[in-house]
Coordinates of C-alpha atoms in Angstrom, one line a residue:
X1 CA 0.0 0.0 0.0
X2 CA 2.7 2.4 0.9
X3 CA 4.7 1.6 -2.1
X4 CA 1.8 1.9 -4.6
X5 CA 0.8 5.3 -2.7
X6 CA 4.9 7.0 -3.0
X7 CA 4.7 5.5 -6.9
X8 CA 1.0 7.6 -7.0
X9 CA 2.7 10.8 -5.7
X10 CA 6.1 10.8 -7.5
X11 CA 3.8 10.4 -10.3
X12 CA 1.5 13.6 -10.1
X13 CA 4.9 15.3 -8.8
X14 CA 6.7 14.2 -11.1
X15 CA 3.8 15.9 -14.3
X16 CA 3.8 18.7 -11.7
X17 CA 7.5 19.6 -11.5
X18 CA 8.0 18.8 -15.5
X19 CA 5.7 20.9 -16.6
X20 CA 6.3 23.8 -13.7
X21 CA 10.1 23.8 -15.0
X22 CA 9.7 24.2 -18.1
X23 CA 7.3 26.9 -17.6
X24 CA 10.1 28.6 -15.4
X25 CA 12.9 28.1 -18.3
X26 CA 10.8 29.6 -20.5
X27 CA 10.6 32.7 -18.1
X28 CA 14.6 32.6 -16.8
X29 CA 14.9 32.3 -21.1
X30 CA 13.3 35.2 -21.2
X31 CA 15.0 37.7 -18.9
X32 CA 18.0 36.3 -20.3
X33 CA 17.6 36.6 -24.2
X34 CA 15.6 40.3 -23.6
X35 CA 17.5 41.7 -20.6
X36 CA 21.2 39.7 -20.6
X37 CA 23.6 38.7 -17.5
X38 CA 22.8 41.6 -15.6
X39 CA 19.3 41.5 -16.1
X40 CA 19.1 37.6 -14.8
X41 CA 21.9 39.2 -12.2
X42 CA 19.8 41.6 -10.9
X43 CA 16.3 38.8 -10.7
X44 CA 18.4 36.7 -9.1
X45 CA 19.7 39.0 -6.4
X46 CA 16.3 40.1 -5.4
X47 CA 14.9 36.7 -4.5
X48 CA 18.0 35.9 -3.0
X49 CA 18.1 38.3 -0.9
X50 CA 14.6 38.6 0.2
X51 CA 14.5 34.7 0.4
X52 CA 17.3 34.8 2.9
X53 CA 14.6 36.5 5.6
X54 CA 11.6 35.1 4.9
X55 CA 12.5 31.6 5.9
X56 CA 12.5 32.9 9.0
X57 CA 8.8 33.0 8.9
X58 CA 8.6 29.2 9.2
X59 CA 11.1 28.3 11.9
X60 CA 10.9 25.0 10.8
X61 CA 6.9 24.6 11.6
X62 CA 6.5 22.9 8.2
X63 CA 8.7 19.8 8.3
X64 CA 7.3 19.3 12.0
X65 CA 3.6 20.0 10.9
X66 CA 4.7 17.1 8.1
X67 CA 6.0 14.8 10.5
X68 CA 3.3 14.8 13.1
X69 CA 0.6 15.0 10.9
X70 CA 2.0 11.8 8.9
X71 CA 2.6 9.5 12.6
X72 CA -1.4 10.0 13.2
X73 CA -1.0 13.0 16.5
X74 CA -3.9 14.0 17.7
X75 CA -3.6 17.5 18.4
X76 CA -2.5 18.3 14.1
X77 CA -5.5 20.7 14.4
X78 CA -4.0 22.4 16.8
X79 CA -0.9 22.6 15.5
X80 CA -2.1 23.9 12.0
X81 CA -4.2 26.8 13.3
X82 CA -1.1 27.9 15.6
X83 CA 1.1 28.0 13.1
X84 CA -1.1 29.5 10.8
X85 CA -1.2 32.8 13.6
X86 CA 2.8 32.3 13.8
X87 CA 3.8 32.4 10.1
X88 CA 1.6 35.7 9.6
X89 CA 3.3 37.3 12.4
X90 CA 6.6 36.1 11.6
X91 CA 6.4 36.8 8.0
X92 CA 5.3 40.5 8.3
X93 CA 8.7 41.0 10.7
X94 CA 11.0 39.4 8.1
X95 CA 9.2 41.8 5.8
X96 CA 10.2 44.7 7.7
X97 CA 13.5 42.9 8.3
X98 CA 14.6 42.0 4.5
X99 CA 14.2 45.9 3.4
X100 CA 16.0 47.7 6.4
X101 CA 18.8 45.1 5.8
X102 CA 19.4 46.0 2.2
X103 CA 19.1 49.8 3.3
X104 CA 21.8 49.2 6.3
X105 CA 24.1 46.8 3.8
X106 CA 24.3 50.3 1.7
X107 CA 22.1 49.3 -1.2
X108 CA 20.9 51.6 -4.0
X109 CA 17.6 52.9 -4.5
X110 CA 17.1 50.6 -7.1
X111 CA 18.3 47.7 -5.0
X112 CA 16.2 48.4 -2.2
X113 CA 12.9 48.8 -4.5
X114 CA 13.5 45.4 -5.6
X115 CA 14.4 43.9 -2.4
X116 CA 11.0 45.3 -1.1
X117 CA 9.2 43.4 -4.2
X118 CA 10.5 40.7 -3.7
X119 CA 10.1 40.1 -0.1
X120 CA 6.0 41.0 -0.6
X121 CA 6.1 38.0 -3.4
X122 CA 8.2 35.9 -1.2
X123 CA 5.9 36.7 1.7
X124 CA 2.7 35.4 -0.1
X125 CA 5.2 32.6 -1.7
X126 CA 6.2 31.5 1.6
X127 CA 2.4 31.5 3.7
X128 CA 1.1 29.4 0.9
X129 CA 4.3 27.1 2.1
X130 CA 1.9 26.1 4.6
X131 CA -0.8 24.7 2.8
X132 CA 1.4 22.8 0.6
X133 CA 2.5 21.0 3.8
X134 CA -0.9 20.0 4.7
X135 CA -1.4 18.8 1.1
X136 CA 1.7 16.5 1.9
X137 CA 1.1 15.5 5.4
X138 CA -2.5 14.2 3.9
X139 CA -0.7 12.7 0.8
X140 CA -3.1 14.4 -1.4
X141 CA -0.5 15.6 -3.4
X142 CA -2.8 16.8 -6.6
X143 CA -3.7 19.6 -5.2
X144 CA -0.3 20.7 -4.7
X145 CA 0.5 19.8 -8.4
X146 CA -2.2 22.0 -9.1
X147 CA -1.5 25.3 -7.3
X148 CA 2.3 25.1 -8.1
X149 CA 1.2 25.2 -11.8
X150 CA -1.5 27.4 -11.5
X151 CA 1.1 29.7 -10.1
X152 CA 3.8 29.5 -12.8
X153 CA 1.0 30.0 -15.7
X154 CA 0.2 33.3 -14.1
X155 CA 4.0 34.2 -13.3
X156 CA 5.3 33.1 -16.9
X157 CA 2.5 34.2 -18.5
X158 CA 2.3 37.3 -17.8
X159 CA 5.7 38.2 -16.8
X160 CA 7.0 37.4 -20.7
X161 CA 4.1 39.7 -22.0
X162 CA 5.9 41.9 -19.4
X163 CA 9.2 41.8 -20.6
X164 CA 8.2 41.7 -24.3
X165 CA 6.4 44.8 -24.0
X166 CA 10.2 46.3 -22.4
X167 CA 9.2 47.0 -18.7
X168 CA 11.9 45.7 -16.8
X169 CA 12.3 43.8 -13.4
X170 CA 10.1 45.5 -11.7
X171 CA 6.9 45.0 -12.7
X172 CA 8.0 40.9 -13.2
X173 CA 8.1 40.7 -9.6
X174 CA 5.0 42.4 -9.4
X175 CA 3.4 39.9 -11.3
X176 CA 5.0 37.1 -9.2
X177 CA 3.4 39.3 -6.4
X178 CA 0.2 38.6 -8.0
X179 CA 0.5 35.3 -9.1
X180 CA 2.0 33.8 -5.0
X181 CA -1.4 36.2 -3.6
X182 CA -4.1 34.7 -6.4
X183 CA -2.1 31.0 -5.0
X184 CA -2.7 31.5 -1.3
X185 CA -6.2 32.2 -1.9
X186 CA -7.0 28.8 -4.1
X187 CA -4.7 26.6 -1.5
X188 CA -7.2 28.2 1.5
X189 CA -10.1 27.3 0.0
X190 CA -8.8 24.0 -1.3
X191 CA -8.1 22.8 2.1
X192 CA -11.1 24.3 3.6
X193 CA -13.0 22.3 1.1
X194 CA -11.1 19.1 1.4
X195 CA -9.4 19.0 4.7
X196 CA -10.8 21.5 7.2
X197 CA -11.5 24.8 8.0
X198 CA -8.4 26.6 9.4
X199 CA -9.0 29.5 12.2
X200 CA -6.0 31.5 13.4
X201 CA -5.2 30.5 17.2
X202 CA -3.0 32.4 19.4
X203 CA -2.5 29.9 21.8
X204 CA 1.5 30.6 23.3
X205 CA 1.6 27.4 25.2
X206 CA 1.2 25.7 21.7
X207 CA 3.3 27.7 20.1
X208 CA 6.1 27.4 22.4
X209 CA 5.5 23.5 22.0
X210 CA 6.1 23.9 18.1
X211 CA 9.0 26.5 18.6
X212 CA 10.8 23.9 20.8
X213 CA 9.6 20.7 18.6
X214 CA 10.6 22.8 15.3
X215 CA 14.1 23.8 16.3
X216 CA 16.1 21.2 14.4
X217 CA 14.1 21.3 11.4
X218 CA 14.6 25.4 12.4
X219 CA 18.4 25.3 12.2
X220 CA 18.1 23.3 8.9
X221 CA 15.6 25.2 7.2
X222 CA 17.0 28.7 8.0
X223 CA 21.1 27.0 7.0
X224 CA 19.8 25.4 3.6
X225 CA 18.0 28.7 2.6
X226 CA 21.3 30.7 3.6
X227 CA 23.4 28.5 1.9
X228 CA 21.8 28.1 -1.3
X229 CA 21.3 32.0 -1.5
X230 CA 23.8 33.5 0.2
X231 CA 26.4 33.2 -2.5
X232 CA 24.4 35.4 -4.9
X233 CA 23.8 37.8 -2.3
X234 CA 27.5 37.6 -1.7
X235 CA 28.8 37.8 -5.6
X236 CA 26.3 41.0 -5.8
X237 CA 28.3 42.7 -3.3
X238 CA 31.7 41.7 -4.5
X239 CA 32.0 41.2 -8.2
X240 CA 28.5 42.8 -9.4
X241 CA 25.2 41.8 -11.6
X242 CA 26.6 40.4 -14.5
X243 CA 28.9 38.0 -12.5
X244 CA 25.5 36.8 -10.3
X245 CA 24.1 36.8 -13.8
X246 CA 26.6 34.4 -15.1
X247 CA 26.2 32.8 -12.2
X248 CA 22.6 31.9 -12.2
X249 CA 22.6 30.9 -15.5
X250 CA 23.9 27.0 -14.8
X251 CA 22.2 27.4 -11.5
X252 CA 19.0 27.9 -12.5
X253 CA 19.4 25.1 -14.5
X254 CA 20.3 22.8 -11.8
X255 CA 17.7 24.4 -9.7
X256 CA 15.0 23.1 -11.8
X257 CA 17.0 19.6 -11.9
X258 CA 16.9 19.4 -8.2
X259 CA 13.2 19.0 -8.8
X260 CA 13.8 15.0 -8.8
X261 CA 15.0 15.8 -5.5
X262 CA 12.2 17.5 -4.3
X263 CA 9.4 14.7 -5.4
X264 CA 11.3 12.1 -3.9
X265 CA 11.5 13.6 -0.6
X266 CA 8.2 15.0 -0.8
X267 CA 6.7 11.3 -1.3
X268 CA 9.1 9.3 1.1
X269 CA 9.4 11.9 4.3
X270 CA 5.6 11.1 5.6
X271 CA 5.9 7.4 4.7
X272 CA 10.0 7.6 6.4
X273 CA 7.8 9.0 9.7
X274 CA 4.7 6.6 9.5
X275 CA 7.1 3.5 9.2
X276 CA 9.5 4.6 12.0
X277 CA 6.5 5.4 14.3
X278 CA 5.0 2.1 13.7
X279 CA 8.6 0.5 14.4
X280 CA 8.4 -1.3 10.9
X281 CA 12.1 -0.7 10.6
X282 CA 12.9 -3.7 7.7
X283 CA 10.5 -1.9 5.6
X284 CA 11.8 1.8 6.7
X285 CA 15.5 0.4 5.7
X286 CA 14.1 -1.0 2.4
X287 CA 12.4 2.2 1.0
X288 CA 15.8 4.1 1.9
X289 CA 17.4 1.8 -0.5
X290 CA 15.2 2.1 -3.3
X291 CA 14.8 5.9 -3.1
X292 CA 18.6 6.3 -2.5
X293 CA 18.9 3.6 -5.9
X294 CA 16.6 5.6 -8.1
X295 CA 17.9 9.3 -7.1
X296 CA 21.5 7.9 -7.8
X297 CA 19.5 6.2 -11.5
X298 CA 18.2 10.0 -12.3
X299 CA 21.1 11.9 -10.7
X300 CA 24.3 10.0 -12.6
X301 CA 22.1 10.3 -15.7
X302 CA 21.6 13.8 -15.1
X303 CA 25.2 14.7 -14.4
X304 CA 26.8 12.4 -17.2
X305 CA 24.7 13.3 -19.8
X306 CA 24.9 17.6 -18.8
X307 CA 28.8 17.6 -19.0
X308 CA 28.8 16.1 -22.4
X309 CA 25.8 18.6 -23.4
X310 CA 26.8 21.1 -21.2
X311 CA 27.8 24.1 -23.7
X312 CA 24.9 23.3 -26.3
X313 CA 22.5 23.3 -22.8
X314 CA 23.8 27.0 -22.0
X315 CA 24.1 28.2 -25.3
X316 CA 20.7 27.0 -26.2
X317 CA 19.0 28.4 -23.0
X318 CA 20.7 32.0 -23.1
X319 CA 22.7 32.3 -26.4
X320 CA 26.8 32.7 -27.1
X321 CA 26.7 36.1 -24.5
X322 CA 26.9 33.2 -21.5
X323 CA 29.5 30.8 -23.1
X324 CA 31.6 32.3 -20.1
X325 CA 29.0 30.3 -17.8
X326 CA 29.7 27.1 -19.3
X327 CA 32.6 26.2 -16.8
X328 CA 30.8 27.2 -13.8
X329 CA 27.8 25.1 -15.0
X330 CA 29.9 21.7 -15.4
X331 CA 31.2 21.9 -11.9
X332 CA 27.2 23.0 -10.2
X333 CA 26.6 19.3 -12.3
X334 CA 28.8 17.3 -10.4
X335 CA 27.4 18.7 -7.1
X336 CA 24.0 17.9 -8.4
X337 CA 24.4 14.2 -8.0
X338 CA 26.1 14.6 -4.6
X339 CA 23.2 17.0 -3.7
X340 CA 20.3 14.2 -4.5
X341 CA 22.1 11.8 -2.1
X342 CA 23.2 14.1 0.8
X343 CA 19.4 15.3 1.2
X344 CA 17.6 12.4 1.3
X345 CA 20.1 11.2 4.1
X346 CA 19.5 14.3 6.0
X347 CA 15.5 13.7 5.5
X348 CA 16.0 9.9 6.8
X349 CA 17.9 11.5 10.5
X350 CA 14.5 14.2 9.8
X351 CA 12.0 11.0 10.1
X352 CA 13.7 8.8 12.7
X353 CA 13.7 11.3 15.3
X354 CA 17.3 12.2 14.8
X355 CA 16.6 16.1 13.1
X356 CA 19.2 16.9 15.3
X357 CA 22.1 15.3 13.0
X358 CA 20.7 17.1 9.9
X359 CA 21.0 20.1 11.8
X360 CA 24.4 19.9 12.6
X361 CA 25.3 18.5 9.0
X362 CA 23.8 22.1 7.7
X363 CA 25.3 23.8 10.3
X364 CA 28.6 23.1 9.8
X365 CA 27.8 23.2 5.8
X366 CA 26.9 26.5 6.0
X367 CA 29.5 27.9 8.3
X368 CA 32.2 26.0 5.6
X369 CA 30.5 27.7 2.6
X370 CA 30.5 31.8 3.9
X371 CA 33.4 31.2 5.6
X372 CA 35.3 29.9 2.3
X373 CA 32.8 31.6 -0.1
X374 CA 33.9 35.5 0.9
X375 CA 38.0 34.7 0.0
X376 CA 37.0 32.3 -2.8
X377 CA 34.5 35.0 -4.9
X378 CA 37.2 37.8 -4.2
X379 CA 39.6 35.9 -5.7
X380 CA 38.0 33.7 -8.5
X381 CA 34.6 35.2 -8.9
X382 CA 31.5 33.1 -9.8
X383 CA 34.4 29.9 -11.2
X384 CA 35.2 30.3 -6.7
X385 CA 31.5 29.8 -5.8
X386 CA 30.7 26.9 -7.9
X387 CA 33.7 25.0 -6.6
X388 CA 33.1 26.2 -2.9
X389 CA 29.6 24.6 -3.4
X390 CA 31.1 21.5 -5.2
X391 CA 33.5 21.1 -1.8
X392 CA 30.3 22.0 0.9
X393 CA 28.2 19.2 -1.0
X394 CA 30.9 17.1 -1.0
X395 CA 31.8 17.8 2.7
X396 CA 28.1 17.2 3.8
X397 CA 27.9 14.0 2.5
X398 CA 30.8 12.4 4.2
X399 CA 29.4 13.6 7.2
X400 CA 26.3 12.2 6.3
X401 CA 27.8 8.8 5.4
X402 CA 29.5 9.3 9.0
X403 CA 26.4 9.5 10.8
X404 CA 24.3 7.0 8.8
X405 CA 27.4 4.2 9.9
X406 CA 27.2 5.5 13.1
X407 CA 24.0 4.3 13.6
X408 CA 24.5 0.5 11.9
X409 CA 23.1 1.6 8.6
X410 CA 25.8 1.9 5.4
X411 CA 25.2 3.8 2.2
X412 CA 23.7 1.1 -0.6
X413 CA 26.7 1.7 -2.3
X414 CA 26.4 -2.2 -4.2
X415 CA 23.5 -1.0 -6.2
X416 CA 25.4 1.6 -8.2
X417 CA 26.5 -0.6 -10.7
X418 CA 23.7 -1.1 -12.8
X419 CA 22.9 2.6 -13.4
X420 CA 27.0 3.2 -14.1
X421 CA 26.9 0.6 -16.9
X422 CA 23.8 1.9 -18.6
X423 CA 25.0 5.6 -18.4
X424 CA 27.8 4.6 -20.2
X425 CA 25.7 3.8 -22.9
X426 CA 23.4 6.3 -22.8
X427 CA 27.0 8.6 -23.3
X428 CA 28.2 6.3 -26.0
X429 CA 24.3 7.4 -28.0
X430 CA 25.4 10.9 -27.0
X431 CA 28.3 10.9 -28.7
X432 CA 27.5 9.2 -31.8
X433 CA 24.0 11.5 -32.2
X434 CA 25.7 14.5 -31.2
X435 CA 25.3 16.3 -34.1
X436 CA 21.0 16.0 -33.7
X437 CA 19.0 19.0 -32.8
X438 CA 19.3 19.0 -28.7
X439 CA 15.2 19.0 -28.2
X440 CA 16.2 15.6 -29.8
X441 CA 19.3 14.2 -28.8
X442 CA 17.9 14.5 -25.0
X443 CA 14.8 12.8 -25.0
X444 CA 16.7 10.3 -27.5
X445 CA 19.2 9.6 -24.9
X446 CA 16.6 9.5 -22.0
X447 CA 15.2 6.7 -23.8
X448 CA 18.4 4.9 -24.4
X449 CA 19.4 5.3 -20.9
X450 CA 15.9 3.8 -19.7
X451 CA 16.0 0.6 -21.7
X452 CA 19.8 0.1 -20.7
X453 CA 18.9 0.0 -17.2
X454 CA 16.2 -2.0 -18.0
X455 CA 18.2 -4.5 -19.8
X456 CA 21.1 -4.6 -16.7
X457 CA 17.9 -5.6 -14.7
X458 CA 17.8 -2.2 -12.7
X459 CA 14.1 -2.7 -12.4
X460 CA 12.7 -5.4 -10.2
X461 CA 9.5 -7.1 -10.7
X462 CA 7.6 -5.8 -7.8
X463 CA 8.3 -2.1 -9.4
X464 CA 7.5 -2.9 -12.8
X465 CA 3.8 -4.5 -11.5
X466 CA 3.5 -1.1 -9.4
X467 CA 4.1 0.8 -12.7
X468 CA 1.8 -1.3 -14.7
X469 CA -0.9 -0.8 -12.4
X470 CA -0.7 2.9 -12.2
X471 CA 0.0 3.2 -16.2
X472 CA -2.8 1.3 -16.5
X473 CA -5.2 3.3 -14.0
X474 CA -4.0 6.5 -15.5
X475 CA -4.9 5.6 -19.1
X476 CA -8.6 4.5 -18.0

């Protein structure tokens, strides 16, 4: 049951996240083609900036909200209307908080006005966070497939007519401003419908309960945020837009890669929690395996078949003005499939009551990447900051890998080999079809990759049934 249920939701997620990435290329194409490096430099450094406060609006509530919600507590009402009341407080102060920073840090007018935009899209963004985690803790994950794309058609949509009729960054994060409110307001009326009626509660007792519960997942919500933002901030500072521009353009891309990521976790963290809480730890220890085996399946692909792409991928995206991106892109890659392992570790500590491991992982991630990052980008630039990532990725895992022996359980390193063998001949198809058209050669060497594995036996018969089943039901 809980396998055919994950399959179920990687499956809308999966529809979801294609389709919401592309959507967001097209967009990130956009600004790139119409307004160049600095243009992208400038989008980038907004959200970045105003992303870095606003994920103190959450404190961690969400994954907690997740995790209790999924092992059956009673008192998940409770919880929910609390933290409703708490991320509407919260989030107005890191409002206030995000624009006097980028006033004290000695930004321009221009700067700050963006800053300020951003942090009300980010705001909405965020407090709609909440209702995504109560589509998740239910397992109902349509209905966050549905808002996330209901969002981007309204964001991309409007935000190319935007920059097609030559207004400039602006008025696209006023759209997004839009787009996040017009969000909020569907996912409140979704769950009233479906789940319950939410009522703010200002009950401090409870939310001193969550505050104290939620400070693990706290510490790692607040260092991931950090860390995956603060370099932009940082490279706006020290080297300018059109170096965060150059920048963003490979990380964007891997951004939206990361998306495998995100469906995974999303579909494994409440059944992780549910099979721990019912002490079912054989089964617990299998689905780490087979979620660990199929991230490794997509991530190798991903990174194997991106280097050998990896200047047609850029120069198709955002034209021969970022060929100087192309460097920086190869080396965000190889963290990419180092990234898909080192977070579903830290989500397995997260569901075994053991959040407290992840933190310190994160913690000591973060402190690594600013404390490396400020000589690194004054020194190398944007080429310092892909490689300081590349070493903090690298540098989580093995602590990770530490941890996870630590407590008896090893890294399912013995199932690699399958997906190694058929990457290399999805690479060898690469090479010999290089010269097709890349909308082409890609799905072409999907393909190849698939029926490789396939052939190796990288799909057992249990999976195969699930996916037959679920084909099946989905064609009715």
């Amino acid at each position: 049951m809980h396998a055919k249920l994950i399959v179920k939701n990687v499956g809308v997620l999966l529809v979801s996240e294609v389709l919401t990435n592309i959507l967001s290329f097209i967009l990130i194409f956009a600004i790139a083609r119409q307004l160049g490096d600095v243009g992208l430099g400038k989008y980038s450094f907004a959200i970045s900036f105003a992303t870095i406060f606003i994920i103190f609006s959450e404190l961690g509530t969400l994954t907690f909200l997740i995790k209790e919600t999924s092992a059956g507590n009673p008192k998940t009402q409770s919880y929910i209307e609390n933290i409703a009341s708490m991320k509407l407080v919260l989030g107005i102060i890191t409002f206030v908080l995000s624009i006097l920073s980028v006033w004290v840090m000695g930004g321009n007018r221009e700067s700050i006005y963006l800053v300020t935009l951003a942090s009300a899209a980010m705001f909405f963004n965020y407090y709609s966070y909440l209702f995504r985690a109560i589509f998740q803790a239910y397992q109902v994950m349509e209905y966050d497939a549905l808002t996330k794309l209901i969002e981007k058609l309204i964001s991309v949509g409007l935000g190319i007519i935007v920059i097609i009729l030559g207004f400039g960054i602006e008025f696209l994060l006023g759209i997004q401003i839009i787009s996040f409110l017009v969000v909020l307001i569907i996912s409140w009326i979704i769950v009233t419908k479906k789940i319950g009626r939410i009522n703010f509660k200002f009950d401090f007792i409870i939310w001193k309960e969550i505050l104290i519960s939620s400070l693990p997942f706290c510490i790692i919500t607040a260092c991931v945020y950090i860390y995956y933002k603060s370099d932009t901030v940082m490279l706006t500072f020290l080297r300018g837009y059109s170096e965060v521009g150059l920048y963003n353009a490979g990380y964007k891309i891997i951004e939206s890669a990361s998306f495998i990521q995100t469906i995974v976790i999303t579909a494994v963290f409440p059944a992780f929690s549910k099979l721990f809480s019912l002490k079912k730890n054989k089964h617990l220890d299998l689905l780490f395996e087979k979620s660990f085996y199929y991230l490794f399946c997509l991530g190798v692909a991903m990174t194997i078949g991106g280097l050998i792409l990896s200047k047609r991928i850029i120069f198709f995206i955002y034209g021969p003005a970022f060929e100087p991106a192309v460097p920086a892109f190869q080396v965000m890659l190889v963290t990419l499939l180092i990234m898909l392992i080192t977070y579903l570790m830290g989500y397995f500590f997260n569901a075994i009551n053991r959040s407290y491991v992840f933190a310190f992982v994160v913690f000591t991630a973060l402190f690594f990447n600013i404390s490396i990052n400020f000589f690194a980008i004054k020194a190398f630039g944007y080429m310092g900051a892909s490689f300081v990532r590349l070493f903090t990725e690298l540098l989580a895992f093995i602590l990770f890998a530490y941890f996870m022996w630590r407590i008896g359980k090893l890294i399912p390193f013995q199932l690699v080999l399958r997906p190694i063998l058929a990457v290399c001949v999805m690479a060898a198809c690469i090479y010999f079809a290089y010269f097709l058209n890349l909308l082409i050669l890609i799905p072409l060497a999907a393909i190849s990759y698939a029926i490789s594995l396939f052939l190796f036996g990288g799909f057992d018969k249990t999976e195969l049934e699930i996916l037959k089943e679920l084909v099946m039901k989905w064609t009715k």
